[in-house]
mmCIF file of C-alpha atoms and ligand atoms in Angstrom:
data_model
loop_
_atom_site.group_PDB
_atom_site.id
_atom_site.type_symbol
_atom_site.label_atom_id
_atom_site.label_comp_id
_atom_site.label_asym_id
_atom_site.label_seq_id
_atom_site.Cartn_x
_atom_site.Cartn_y
_atom_site.Cartn_z
ATOM 1 C CA MET F 30 -14.161 44.120 75.060
ATOM 2 C CA ILE F 31 -13.206 42.356 77.905
ATOM 3 C CA LEU F 32 -9.438 40.567 77.554
ATOM 4 C CA VAL F 33 -9.025 37.198 79.836
ATOM 5 C CA THR F 34 -5.314 36.028 79.116
ATOM 6 C CA GLY F 35 -4.758 32.679 79.118
ATOM 7 C CA GLY F 36 -8.300 31.703 77.987
ATOM 8 C CA CYS F 37 -7.746 28.984 76.532
ATOM 9 C CA GLY F 38 -7.092 27.100 79.680
ATOM 10 C CA TYR F 39 -9.025 25.398 81.506
ATOM 11 C CA ILE F 40 -10.911 27.715 83.451
ATOM 12 C CA GLY F 41 -10.056 30.641 81.244
ATOM 13 C CA SER F 42 -12.150 28.742 78.584
ATOM 14 C CA HIS F 43 -15.367 28.162 80.988
ATOM 15 C CA THR F 44 -15.146 31.519 81.452
ATOM 16 C CA VAL F 45 -15.052 32.986 78.294
ATOM 17 C CA VAL F 46 -18.394 30.570 77.064
ATOM 18 C CA GLU F 47 -20.451 32.881 80.493
ATOM 19 C CA LEU F 48 -18.862 35.753 79.090
ATOM 20 C CA LEU F 49 -19.975 36.071 74.853
ATOM 21 C CA SER F 50 -23.027 33.643 77.148
ATOM 22 C CA ALA F 51 -23.923 37.333 78.928
ATOM 23 C CA GLY F 52 -22.994 38.935 75.790
ATOM 24 C CA ASN F 53 -19.558 40.561 76.099
ATOM 25 C CA GLU F 54 -16.921 41.498 73.533
ATOM 26 C CA VAL F 55 -14.016 38.880 74.390
ATOM 27 C CA LEU F 56 -10.072 38.943 73.714
ATOM 28 C CA VAL F 57 -8.812 36.192 74.622
ATOM 29 C CA LEU F 58 -4.464 36.479 75.292
ATOM 30 C CA ASP F 59 -3.621 33.477 74.886
ATOM 31 C CA ASN F 60 0.783 32.331 75.243
ATOM 32 C CA LEU F 61 0.037 28.772 74.675
ATOM 33 C CA SER F 62 2.136 26.603 76.691
ATOM 34 C CA ASN F 63 -1.066 25.029 78.040
ATOM 35 C CA SER F 64 -3.711 24.892 76.056
ATOM 36 C CA LYS F 65 -4.356 23.853 72.342
ATOM 37 C CA VAL F 66 -5.784 26.817 70.289
ATOM 38 C CA SER F 67 -8.474 24.209 68.539
ATOM 39 C CA VAL F 68 -10.604 25.455 71.723
ATOM 40 C CA ILE F 69 -11.924 29.071 70.036
ATOM 41 C CA ASP F 70 -13.295 26.694 67.688
ATOM 42 C CA ARG F 71 -14.920 25.054 70.511
ATOM 43 C CA VAL F 72 -15.917 27.764 73.063
ATOM 44 C CA ALA F 73 -17.820 29.588 69.759
ATOM 45 C CA ARG F 74 -19.536 26.245 69.099
ATOM 46 C CA ILE F 75 -20.791 26.782 72.465
ATOM 47 C CA ALA F 76 -21.122 30.471 72.993
ATOM 48 C CA GLY F 77 -23.118 30.530 68.528
ATOM 49 C CA ARG F 78 -20.239 33.175 68.470
ATOM 50 C CA ALA F 79 -15.947 33.220 68.680
ATOM 51 C CA PRO F 80 -14.058 35.203 70.546
ATOM 52 C CA ARG F 81 -10.947 37.014 69.079
ATOM 53 C CA PHE F 82 -7.716 35.562 70.329
ATOM 54 C CA VAL F 83 -4.362 36.742 70.124
ATOM 55 C CA LYS F 84 -1.179 34.131 70.974
ATOM 56 C CA ALA F 85 1.009 36.400 72.856
ATOM 57 C CA ASP F 86 3.236 35.954 76.113
ATOM 58 C CA ILE F 87 1.593 38.442 79.650
ATOM 59 C CA LEU F 88 5.341 38.895 80.311
ATOM 60 C CA ASP F 89 5.773 40.574 75.879
ATOM 61 C CA ARG F 90 5.107 44.245 77.272
ATOM 62 C CA LYS F 91 5.658 44.672 73.090
ATOM 63 C CA ALA F 92 2.467 42.997 72.587
ATOM 64 C CA LEU F 93 0.706 43.782 75.874
ATOM 65 C CA ASP F 94 1.157 47.448 74.283
ATOM 66 C CA GLU F 95 -0.041 46.327 71.455
ATOM 67 C CA VAL F 96 -3.773 44.815 72.169
ATOM 68 C CA PHE F 97 -4.462 47.473 74.372
ATOM 69 C CA LYS F 98 -3.720 49.871 71.372
ATOM 70 C CA ALA F 99 -5.935 47.874 68.890
ATOM 71 C CA HIS F 100 -9.326 47.536 71.020
ATOM 72 C CA ARG F 101 -11.113 49.185 73.870
ATOM 73 C CA ILE F 102 -10.506 46.953 76.463
ATOM 74 C CA GLU F 103 -12.954 47.385 79.716
ATOM 75 C CA ALA F 104 -11.511 44.950 81.792
ATOM 76 C CA VAL F 105 -9.112 41.999 81.892
ATOM 77 C CA ILE F 106 -9.485 38.679 83.522
ATOM 78 C CA HIS F 107 -6.041 37.334 84.157
ATOM 79 C CA PHE F 108 -5.690 33.120 84.509
ATOM 80 C CA ALA F 109 -3.002 33.016 82.529
ATOM 81 C CA GLY F 110 -0.012 31.630 84.601
ATOM 82 C CA LEU F 111 1.424 28.325 85.771
ATOM 83 C CA LYS F 112 -0.896 26.229 88.418
ATOM 84 C CA ALA F 113 1.321 22.722 88.643
ATOM 85 C CA VAL F 114 2.803 22.191 92.536
ATOM 86 C CA GLY F 115 4.686 19.945 92.315
ATOM 87 C CA GLU F 116 6.299 22.112 89.254
ATOM 88 C CA SER F 117 6.823 24.849 91.647
ATOM 89 C CA VAL F 118 9.135 22.701 93.878
ATOM 90 C CA ALA F 119 11.026 21.568 91.265
ATOM 91 C CA GLN F 120 11.384 25.105 89.025
ATOM 92 C CA PRO F 121 10.983 28.136 91.162
ATOM 93 C CA GLN F 122 12.446 31.141 89.016
ATOM 94 C CA ARG F 123 10.116 30.007 86.265
ATOM 95 C CA TYR F 124 6.902 30.184 88.714
ATOM 96 C CA TYR F 125 7.377 34.238 90.119
ATOM 97 C CA GLU F 126 8.896 34.410 86.400
ATOM 98 C CA ASN F 127 5.582 34.195 85.258
ATOM 99 C CA ASN F 128 3.137 34.253 87.633
ATOM 100 C CA VAL F 129 4.879 37.728 89.381
ATOM 101 C CA ALA F 130 6.937 39.086 86.895
ATOM 102 C CA GLY F 131 4.495 38.471 84.464
ATOM 103 C CA THR F 132 1.742 39.992 86.717
ATOM 104 C CA LEU F 133 3.892 42.753 87.442
ATOM 105 C CA VAL F 134 4.271 43.689 83.293
ATOM 106 C CA LEU F 135 0.660 43.138 82.918
ATOM 107 C CA LEU F 136 -0.646 45.571 85.441
ATOM 108 C CA ASP F 137 2.305 47.915 83.911
ATOM 109 C CA ALA F 138 1.138 47.482 80.422
ATOM 110 C CA MET F 139 -2.466 48.372 82.011
ATOM 111 C CA ALA F 140 -1.970 51.232 83.870
ATOM 112 C CA ALA F 141 0.112 52.733 80.415
ATOM 113 C CA ALA F 142 -3.379 51.951 78.939
ATOM 114 C CA GLY F 143 -5.398 53.796 81.494
ATOM 115 C CA VAL F 144 -7.747 50.300 82.039
ATOM 116 C CA LYS F 145 -7.521 49.713 86.233
ATOM 117 C CA GLN F 146 -10.035 46.886 86.417
ATOM 118 C CA ILE F 147 -8.669 43.572 87.301
ATOM 119 C CA VAL F 148 -9.723 40.252 87.875
ATOM 120 C CA PHE F 149 -6.625 37.734 88.897
ATOM 121 C CA SER F 150 -7.404 33.754 89.903
ATOM 122 C CA SER F 151 -5.991 32.577 93.125
ATOM 123 C CA SER F 152 -6.113 30.201 94.665
ATOM 124 C CA ALA F 153 -7.410 28.641 98.089
ATOM 125 C CA THR F 154 -3.770 27.246 98.594
ATOM 126 C CA VAL F 155 -2.837 30.776 100.042
ATOM 127 C CA TYR F 156 -3.987 29.045 103.358
ATOM 128 C CA GLY F 157 -2.014 26.333 103.378
ATOM 129 C CA ASP F 158 -2.700 23.839 106.122
ATOM 130 C CA PRO F 159 -5.946 26.029 107.512
ATOM 131 C CA GLU F 160 -6.905 26.324 111.994
ATOM 132 C CA VAL F 161 -10.710 26.414 111.330
ATOM 133 C CA VAL F 162 -12.414 25.150 108.319
ATOM 134 C CA PRO F 163 -14.701 26.286 106.164
ATOM 135 C CA VAL F 164 -12.552 28.935 105.924
ATOM 136 C CA SER F 165 -12.970 32.202 105.438
ATOM 137 C CA GLU F 166 -11.407 34.884 103.805
ATOM 138 C CA ALA F 167 -9.216 36.101 106.974
ATOM 139 C CA ALA F 168 -8.112 33.119 107.296
ATOM 140 C CA PRO F 169 -3.383 33.555 107.677
ATOM 141 C CA TYR F 170 -1.850 32.596 105.163
ATOM 142 C CA ARG F 171 1.021 30.054 104.394
ATOM 143 C CA PRO F 172 1.791 29.059 101.330
ATOM 144 C CA ALA F 173 3.715 25.492 101.946
ATOM 145 C CA SER F 174 5.244 25.701 97.644
ATOM 146 C CA PRO F 175 6.201 28.571 95.159
ATOM 147 C CA TYR F 176 3.534 27.982 93.824
ATOM 148 C CA GLY F 177 0.920 29.484 96.171
ATOM 149 C CA ARG F 178 3.690 32.123 97.513
ATOM 150 C CA SER F 179 3.552 33.706 93.894
ATOM 151 C CA LYS F 180 -0.099 33.739 93.915
ATOM 152 C CA ARG F 181 0.270 35.448 97.684
ATOM 153 C CA MET F 182 3.084 37.633 96.451
ATOM 154 C CA VAL F 183 0.591 38.921 93.432
ATOM 155 C CA GLU F 184 -1.862 39.266 95.644
ATOM 156 C CA GLU F 185 0.139 41.429 97.941
ATOM 157 C CA LEU F 186 0.770 43.999 94.583
ATOM 158 C CA LEU F 187 -2.690 43.975 93.580
ATOM 159 C CA PHE F 188 -3.586 45.044 97.418
ATOM 160 C CA ASP F 189 -0.525 47.771 97.709
ATOM 161 C CA LEU F 190 -1.445 48.605 94.041
ATOM 162 C CA TYR F 191 -4.928 49.915 95.554
ATOM 163 C CA ALA F 192 -3.378 51.718 98.354
ATOM 164 C CA ALA F 193 -0.746 53.923 96.255
ATOM 165 C CA ASP F 194 -3.733 54.746 93.885
ATOM 166 C CA PRO F 195 -8.263 53.862 94.701
ATOM 167 C CA GLU F 196 -9.068 54.311 91.100
ATOM 168 C CA TRP F 197 -8.159 50.372 90.430
ATOM 169 C CA ARG F 198 -11.352 48.215 90.504
ATOM 170 C CA ILE F 199 -9.299 44.617 91.261
ATOM 171 C CA ALA F 200 -11.301 41.170 92.556
ATOM 172 C CA VAL F 201 -8.585 38.495 93.758
ATOM 173 C CA LEU F 202 -10.565 35.798 93.403
ATOM 174 C CA ARG F 203 -9.410 32.238 95.980
ATOM 175 C CA TYR F 204 -10.751 29.575 93.980
ATOM 176 C CA PHE F 205 -10.894 25.532 95.663
ATOM 177 C CA ASN F 206 -11.110 21.938 93.663
ATOM 178 C CA PRO F 207 -11.961 23.238 90.464
ATOM 179 C CA VAL F 208 -13.282 20.036 88.541
ATOM 180 C CA GLY F 209 -15.724 18.777 85.877
ATOM 181 C CA ALA F 210 -16.163 20.407 82.869
ATOM 182 C CA HIS F 211 -19.067 21.935 80.704
ATOM 183 C CA PRO F 212 -22.428 20.011 79.995
ATOM 184 C CA SER F 213 -21.859 20.395 75.815
ATOM 185 C CA ALA F 214 -18.677 18.000 76.863
ATOM 186 C CA PHE F 215 -17.083 20.404 74.321
ATOM 187 C CA ILE F 216 -14.879 21.846 76.345
ATOM 188 C CA GLY F 217 -13.457 20.383 80.104
ATOM 189 C CA GLU F 218 -9.713 19.941 82.012
ATOM 190 C CA ASP F 219 -6.933 18.458 79.404
ATOM 191 C CA PRO F 220 -3.675 17.753 81.796
ATOM 192 C CA ASN F 221 -0.517 16.265 79.854
ATOM 193 C CA GLY F 222 0.531 13.932 80.513
ATOM 194 C CA VAL F 223 0.006 11.915 84.324
ATOM 195 C CA PRO F 224 -3.177 14.211 85.487
ATOM 196 C CA ASN F 225 -2.008 15.855 89.106
ATOM 197 C CA ASN F 226 -5.721 15.852 90.176
ATOM 198 C CA LEU F 227 -7.947 13.505 91.464
ATOM 199 C CA MET F 228 -10.366 14.864 88.769
ATOM 200 C CA PRO F 229 -8.742 14.047 85.803
ATOM 201 C CA TYR F 230 -7.291 10.815 87.041
ATOM 202 C CA VAL F 231 -10.525 9.340 87.693
ATOM 203 C CA THR F 232 -12.005 10.054 84.296
ATOM 204 C CA GLN F 233 -9.068 8.390 82.670
ATOM 205 C CA VAL F 234 -9.395 5.243 84.719
ATOM 206 C CA ALA F 235 -12.577 5.366 84.168
ATOM 207 C CA ILE F 236 -11.856 5.663 80.216
ATOM 208 C CA GLY F 237 -9.857 2.895 80.440
ATOM 209 C CA GLN F 238 -6.657 5.936 79.994
ATOM 210 C CA ARG F 239 -4.742 4.098 83.438
ATOM 211 C CA PRO F 240 -5.185 0.952 85.719
ATOM 212 C CA GLU F 241 -6.753 2.356 88.846
ATOM 213 C CA LEU F 242 -6.496 4.931 90.913
ATOM 214 C CA SER F 243 -3.632 5.842 93.927
ATOM 215 C CA ILE F 244 -6.007 6.940 96.565
ATOM 216 C CA PHE F 245 -2.959 9.216 98.447
ATOM 217 C CA GLY F 246 -3.627 8.046 102.336
ATOM 218 C CA ASP F 247 -6.991 6.357 104.350
ATOM 219 C CA ASP F 248 -5.428 7.455 107.896
ATOM 220 C CA TYR F 249 -6.538 10.759 107.786
ATOM 221 C CA PRO F 250 -8.828 12.296 110.841
ATOM 222 C CA THR F 251 -11.653 13.094 108.842
ATOM 223 C CA PRO F 252 -15.605 10.246 108.424
ATOM 224 C CA ASP F 253 -13.867 7.838 106.289
ATOM 225 C CA GLY F 254 -10.117 8.419 106.432
ATOM 226 C CA THR F 255 -9.637 9.839 102.977
ATOM 227 C CA GLY F 256 -8.885 13.840 101.778
ATOM 228 C CA ILE F 257 -12.056 16.635 102.195
ATOM 229 C CA ARG F 258 -11.789 18.925 100.195
ATOM 230 C CA ASP F 259 -14.057 21.505 98.687
ATOM 231 C CA TYR F 260 -15.175 21.081 95.034
ATOM 232 C CA ILE F 261 -16.825 22.919 91.738
ATOM 233 C CA HIS F 262 -18.485 23.281 89.198
ATOM 234 C CA VAL F 263 -16.219 24.956 87.089
ATOM 235 C CA VAL F 264 -19.025 27.529 85.272
ATOM 236 C CA ASP F 265 -20.334 27.993 89.190
ATOM 237 C CA LEU F 266 -16.519 28.982 89.284
ATOM 238 C CA ALA F 267 -16.357 30.640 85.494
ATOM 239 C CA LEU F 268 -20.174 32.231 86.354
ATOM 240 C CA GLY F 269 -18.481 33.945 89.701
ATOM 241 C CA HIS F 270 -16.027 36.277 87.935
ATOM 242 C CA LEU F 271 -18.791 37.860 85.671
ATOM 243 C CA ALA F 272 -20.544 38.279 89.323
ATOM 244 C CA ALA F 273 -16.819 40.407 90.378
ATOM 245 C CA LEU F 274 -16.772 42.037 86.794
ATOM 246 C CA THR F 275 -20.507 43.036 88.295
ATOM 247 C CA ALA F 276 -19.521 44.242 91.804
ATOM 248 C CA LEU F 277 -16.108 45.892 90.800
ATOM 249 C CA SER F 278 -18.616 47.843 87.525
ATOM 250 C CA ASP F 279 -20.387 49.639 91.301
ATOM 251 C CA ALA F 280 -17.173 52.133 92.932
ATOM 252 C CA PRO F 281 -13.691 51.458 92.449
ATOM 253 C CA THR F 282 -13.218 48.897 94.931
ATOM 254 C CA CYS F 283 -10.025 45.663 95.778
ATOM 255 C CA LEU F 284 -12.135 43.078 96.852
ATOM 256 C CA VAL F 285 -11.177 39.381 97.742
ATOM 257 C CA ALA F 286 -13.284 36.735 97.494
ATOM 258 C CA ASN F 287 -13.738 33.090 98.626
ATOM 259 C CA LEU F 288 -14.825 30.735 95.387
ATOM 260 C CA GLY F 289 -16.001 27.549 96.132
ATOM 261 C CA THR F 290 -19.443 25.825 97.592
ATOM 262 C CA GLY F 291 -19.417 25.241 101.559
ATOM 263 C CA GLN F 292 -19.937 21.510 101.231
ATOM 264 C CA GLY F 293 -16.773 18.856 101.803
ATOM 265 C CA TYR F 294 -16.561 15.514 100.048
ATOM 266 C CA SER F 295 -13.798 13.517 100.850
ATOM 267 C CA VAL F 296 -12.087 10.754 98.465
ATOM 268 C CA LYS F 297 -14.405 7.926 98.717
ATOM 269 C CA GLN F 298 -17.416 10.085 98.322
ATOM 270 C CA VAL F 299 -15.712 11.169 94.943
ATOM 271 C CA VAL F 300 -14.960 8.531 93.615
ATOM 272 C CA ASP F 301 -18.193 6.270 94.520
ATOM 273 C CA ALA F 302 -20.550 9.803 93.235
ATOM 274 C CA PHE F 303 -18.471 9.129 89.531
ATOM 275 C CA GLU F 304 -19.531 5.615 89.946
ATOM 276 C CA LYS F 305 -22.623 6.084 89.959
ATOM 277 C CA ALA F 306 -22.940 9.109 87.595
ATOM 278 C CA SER F 307 -21.464 7.709 85.230
ATOM 279 C CA GLY F 308 -21.907 3.534 84.996
ATOM 280 C CA GLN F 309 -18.168 2.974 85.239
ATOM 281 C CA ARG F 310 -16.024 1.050 88.412
ATOM 282 C CA ILE F 311 -13.391 2.969 89.235
ATOM 283 C CA PRO F 312 -10.304 0.292 90.136
ATOM 284 C CA VAL F 313 -9.240 1.516 93.133
ATOM 285 C CA LYS F 314 -5.572 1.291 95.851
ATOM 286 C CA ILE F 315 -5.062 2.774 99.240
ATOM 287 C CA THR F 316 -0.905 3.467 98.670
ATOM 288 C CA GLY F 317 1.061 6.513 101.337
ATOM 289 C CA ARG F 318 0.043 9.827 101.555
ATOM 290 C CA ARG F 319 1.539 12.833 98.954
ATOM 291 C CA ALA F 320 3.505 14.113 100.831
ATOM 292 C CA GLY F 321 2.384 18.270 101.706
ATOM 293 C CA ASP F 322 -1.209 16.941 101.087
ATOM 294 C CA VAL F 323 -3.531 18.678 103.730
ATOM 295 C CA PRO F 324 -6.384 16.505 105.628
ATOM 296 C CA CYS F 325 -9.825 18.811 104.982
ATOM 297 C CA TYR F 326 -10.535 21.746 103.759
ATOM 298 C CA PHE F 327 -13.154 23.814 102.455
ATOM 299 C CA ALA F 328 -14.596 27.361 101.566
ATOM 300 C CA ASP F 329 -16.432 29.462 103.893
ATOM 301 C CA PRO F 330 -17.911 30.814 100.738
ATOM 302 C CA SER F 331 -20.492 33.678 102.130
ATOM 303 C CA TYR F 332 -18.498 36.913 101.330
ATOM 304 C CA ALA F 333 -19.122 35.997 98.231
ATOM 305 C CA ARG F 334 -22.814 35.641 98.349
ATOM 306 C CA THR F 335 -23.136 39.040 100.302
ATOM 307 C CA ARG F 336 -20.872 41.103 98.235
ATOM 308 C CA LEU F 337 -20.986 39.434 94.891
ATOM 309 C CA GLY F 338 -24.788 37.958 94.490
ATOM 310 C CA TRP F 339 -22.445 34.495 93.887
ATOM 311 C CA THR F 340 -23.214 30.746 94.840
ATOM 312 C CA ALA F 341 -22.479 28.212 93.290
ATOM 313 C CA GLN F 342 -25.453 26.396 91.764
ATOM 314 C CA ARG F 343 -23.788 23.120 90.981
ATOM 315 C CA GLY F 344 -23.159 19.750 92.948
ATOM 316 C CA LEU F 345 -20.810 16.774 93.063
ATOM 317 C CA ASP F 346 -23.627 14.650 90.653
ATOM 318 C CA ASP F 347 -23.762 17.849 88.799
ATOM 319 C CA ILE F 348 -19.673 17.554 88.280
ATOM 320 C CA CYS F 349 -19.435 14.007 87.947
ATOM 321 C CA ARG F 350 -21.485 13.952 85.118
ATOM 322 C CA ASP F 351 -20.141 16.522 83.056
ATOM 323 C CA ALA F 352 -16.549 15.205 83.579
ATOM 324 C CA TRP F 353 -17.985 12.459 81.946
ATOM 325 C CA ARG F 354 -19.412 12.764 78.815
ATOM 326 C CA TRP F 355 -16.866 15.937 78.366
ATOM 327 C CA GLN F 356 -14.319 12.770 78.969
ATOM 328 C CA SER F 357 -16.067 10.451 76.446
ATOM 329 C CA TRP F 358 -16.223 12.722 74.043
ATOM 330 C CA ALA F 359 -12.916 13.791 74.102
ATOM 331 C CA ALA F 360 -11.881 9.865 73.687
ATOM 332 C CA ALA F 361 -14.195 9.716 70.508
ATOM 333 C CA HIS F 362 -12.960 13.065 68.969
ATOM 334 C CA PRO F 363 -9.227 13.621 69.468
ATOM 335 C CA GLU F 364 -9.360 15.272 65.701
ATOM 336 C CA GLU F 365 -10.763 18.126 67.423
ATOM 337 C CA LEU F 366 -8.430 18.126 70.800
HETATM 338 P P1 NAD S 22 -3.896 26.049 82.769
HETATM 339 O O1 NAD S 22 -3.367 26.027 82.910
HETATM 340 O O2 NAD S 22 -5.782 25.555 82.331
HETATM 341 O O3 NAD S 22 -4.895 27.206 81.700
HETATM 342 C C1 NAD S 22 -3.455 28.190 81.623
HETATM 343 C C2 NAD S 22 -3.847 29.344 80.541
HETATM 344 O O4 NAD S 22 -2.591 29.730 80.550
HETATM 345 C C3 NAD S 22 -2.863 28.096 79.642
HETATM 346 O O5 NAD S 22 -4.217 28.424 78.379
HETATM 347 C C4 NAD S 22 -2.020 28.823 79.329
HETATM 348 O O6 NAD S 22 -1.595 28.214 77.991
HETATM 349 C C5 NAD S 22 -1.763 30.508 79.756
HETATM 350 N N1 NAD S 22 -0.122 30.438 80.322
HETATM 351 C C6 NAD S 22 0.386 30.134 81.169
HETATM 352 N N2 NAD S 22 1.971 31.404 81.575
HETATM 353 C C7 NAD S 22 1.452 32.131 79.918
HETATM 354 C C8 NAD S 22 2.523 33.413 80.141
HETATM 355 N N3 NAD S 22 2.801 34.091 80.419
HETATM 356 N N4 NAD S 22 1.195 34.350 78.564
HETATM 357 C C9 NAD S 22 0.243 33.876 78.365
HETATM 358 N N5 NAD S 22 -0.376 32.540 78.669
HETATM 359 C C10 NAD S 22 -0.297 31.741 79.245
HETATM 360 O O7 NAD S 22 -5.347 26.043 83.674
HETATM 361 P P2 NAD S 22 -6.446 26.637 85.203
HETATM 362 O O8 NAD S 22 -6.333 25.699 85.918
HETATM 363 O O9 NAD S 22 -7.296 27.302 83.693
HETATM 364 O O10 NAD S 22 -5.787 27.484 86.217
HETATM 365 C C11 NAD S 22 -6.154 29.349 85.556
HETATM 366 C C12 NAD S 22 -5.463 30.098 86.123
HETATM 367 O O11 NAD S 22 -6.274 29.377 88.201
HETATM 368 C C13 NAD S 22 -3.970 29.884 87.039
HETATM 369 O O12 NAD S 22 -3.923 31.605 87.828
HETATM 370 C C14 NAD S 22 -4.126 29.102 87.373
HETATM 371 O O13 NAD S 22 -3.139 29.412 88.702
HETATM 372 C C15 NAD S 22 -5.815 29.773 88.648
HETATM 373 N N6 NAD S 22 -6.363 28.147 89.909
HETATM 374 C C16 NAD S 22 -5.961 27.239 88.967
HETATM 375 C C17 NAD S 22 -6.955 25.762 89.861
HETATM 376 C C18 NAD S 22 -6.814 25.019 89.578
HETATM 377 O O14 NAD S 22 -7.110 24.096 90.532
HETATM 378 N N7 NAD S 22 -7.704 24.549 88.260
HETATM 379 C C19 NAD S 22 -6.840 26.279 91.422
HETATM 380 C C20 NAD S 22 -6.359 27.425 91.815
HETATM 381 C C21 NAD S 22 -6.587 28.904 91.037
HETATM 382 C C1 UD1 S 23 -4.001 21.113 94.850
HETATM 383 C C2 UD1 S 23 -3.054 21.300 94.881
HETATM 384 C C3 UD1 S 23 -3.648 22.822 94.925
HETATM 385 C C4 UD1 S 23 -4.911 23.370 94.481
HETATM 386 C C5 UD1 S 23 -5.855 22.451 93.319
HETATM 387 C C6 UD1 S 23 -6.235 22.604 92.295
HETATM 388 C C7 UD1 S 23 -1.260 20.526 96.399
HETATM 389 C C8 UD1 S 23 -0.438 20.635 97.049
HETATM 390 N N1 UD1 S 23 -1.796 21.301 96.332
HETATM 391 O O1 UD1 S 23 -4.562 20.895 95.795
HETATM 392 O O2 UD1 S 23 -2.006 23.661 95.365
HETATM 393 O O3 UD1 S 23 -4.503 24.355 94.267
HETATM 394 O O4 UD1 S 23 -5.315 20.723 93.988
HETATM 395 O O5 UD1 S 23 -7.370 21.327 92.481
HETATM 396 O O6 UD1 S 23 -1.244 19.923 95.050
HETATM 397 N N2 UD1 S 23 -6.098 12.572 95.535
HETATM 398 C C9 UD1 S 23 -5.798 11.373 95.000
HETATM 399 N N3 UD1 S 23 -5.323 10.240 94.198
HETATM 400 C C10 UD1 S 23 -4.974 10.916 93.133
HETATM 401 C C11 UD1 S 23 -4.856 12.900 92.811
HETATM 402 C C12 UD1 S 23 -5.796 13.211 94.441
HETATM 403 O O7 UD1 S 23 -5.631 10.383 96.457
HETATM 404 O O8 UD1 S 23 -4.099 10.212 91.864
HETATM 405 C C13 UD1 S 23 -6.510 13.185 96.427
HETATM 406 C C14 UD1 S 23 -5.539 14.478 96.947
HETATM 407 O O9 UD1 S 23 -4.901 13.341 98.147
HETATM 408 C C15 UD1 S 23 -6.360 15.482 98.130
HETATM 409 C C16 UD1 S 23 -7.809 14.949 97.204
HETATM 410 O O10 UD1 S 23 -6.875 13.742 96.060
HETATM 411 O O11 UD1 S 23 -7.498 15.060 99.415
HETATM 412 C C17 UD1 S 23 -7.742 16.469 96.070
HETATM 413 O O12 UD1 S 23 -7.167 16.143 95.466
HETATM 414 P P1 UD1 S 23 -6.333 17.516 94.098
HETATM 415 O O13 UD1 S 23 -7.064 17.335 93.025
HETATM 416 O O14 UD1 S 23 -4.684 16.518 94.007
HETATM 417 O O15 UD1 S 23 -6.102 19.102 94.659
HETATM 418 P P2 UD1 S 23 -5.706 19.144 96.014
HETATM 419 O O16 UD1 S 23 -4.223 18.484 96.537
HETATM 420 O O17 UD1 S 23 -6.368 19.745 96.993
#
């Protein structure tokens, strides 16, 4: 059985669907601080069977011990954590407690139960503003926020753990910009309040929840002046976790891989692609740059290709089509969320 912490969240729920579809038994552990339990029913609707679910916090050692005692867990995919960059600047202790201390508690409980296989959700944010694009795993680390530093700290913790006990099987996956939704439209990103990120903001403008998109700067040194990112379809990202588990099943190791497409798109290109995929017009206004934004980054995904046998298969049109399907379904079925 695979334990998925944070499995009710955006990336976790898509990964649980793929794990179930590939025949795995799955136990989701989530404290529901940024998700709703109804997602379990929608995951089951897609996969044809439900994962098990435990409402618990990764900081609760007793609850974790009970989970490891009651189930034969082979591996953990660890998504649980807080992820809002701005919030992490305002409330750094909460971020270090949840993301770093929470992971320490989880790793301790795993070691006590003899479970030494983990896939960890890291982020391209550990690279900060990269000197060279595409960004390879060898790029220097310059996380620019408490959130980014919490991810880097957990990475270091995992590297030290492997150095101390090479029986561990560890995959650190650095996500670029996860976007899109499951093509069934039953699960997707459902942020609380005003979205911080581009794609959910665009879909909320398209559905009429917000009047227009602010484009944060069109004077960057990029072809159309707007910021460039590597947008990866969340289903491709989910499949990257299955590929990582397969790689870990071969032999003990500690690997670090970028999960991105290798292709960058500008904000304007995303808006154009979304208008085409949805048939909706997205009114935009150009505002000033957002503090902390970098002009351009996208992944060098070649290590994931050679080491994990994984490449992203879905492009920007698929991303926009699926994000729009999800937003339309969610707006029409609020009682199911
Ligand atoms: P999400 O907020 O949708 O999912 C995280 C889940 O973890 C939520 O269901 C939340 O309720 C749960 N959770 C949080 N703290 C917990 C705790 N202490 N105990 C138990 N459950 C807890 O976020 P997501 O977008 O699915 O991200 C998943 C992981 O991937 C996070 O670790 C995030 O930092 C990382 N990541 C996300 C992105 C992104 O853009 N979405 C990019 C890079 C990395
Ligand atoms: C943000 C986080 C990063 C995280 C990533 C996950 C910051 C500084 N960085 O990255 O840590 O890993 O999300 O997806 O928050 N944009 C607009 N208008 C909007 C929203 C965004 O023009 O309303 C632009 C941004 O300036 C940027 C691009 O769209 O050029 C993408 O922004 P966003 O989706 O927030 O992702 P990142 O900033 O790359």
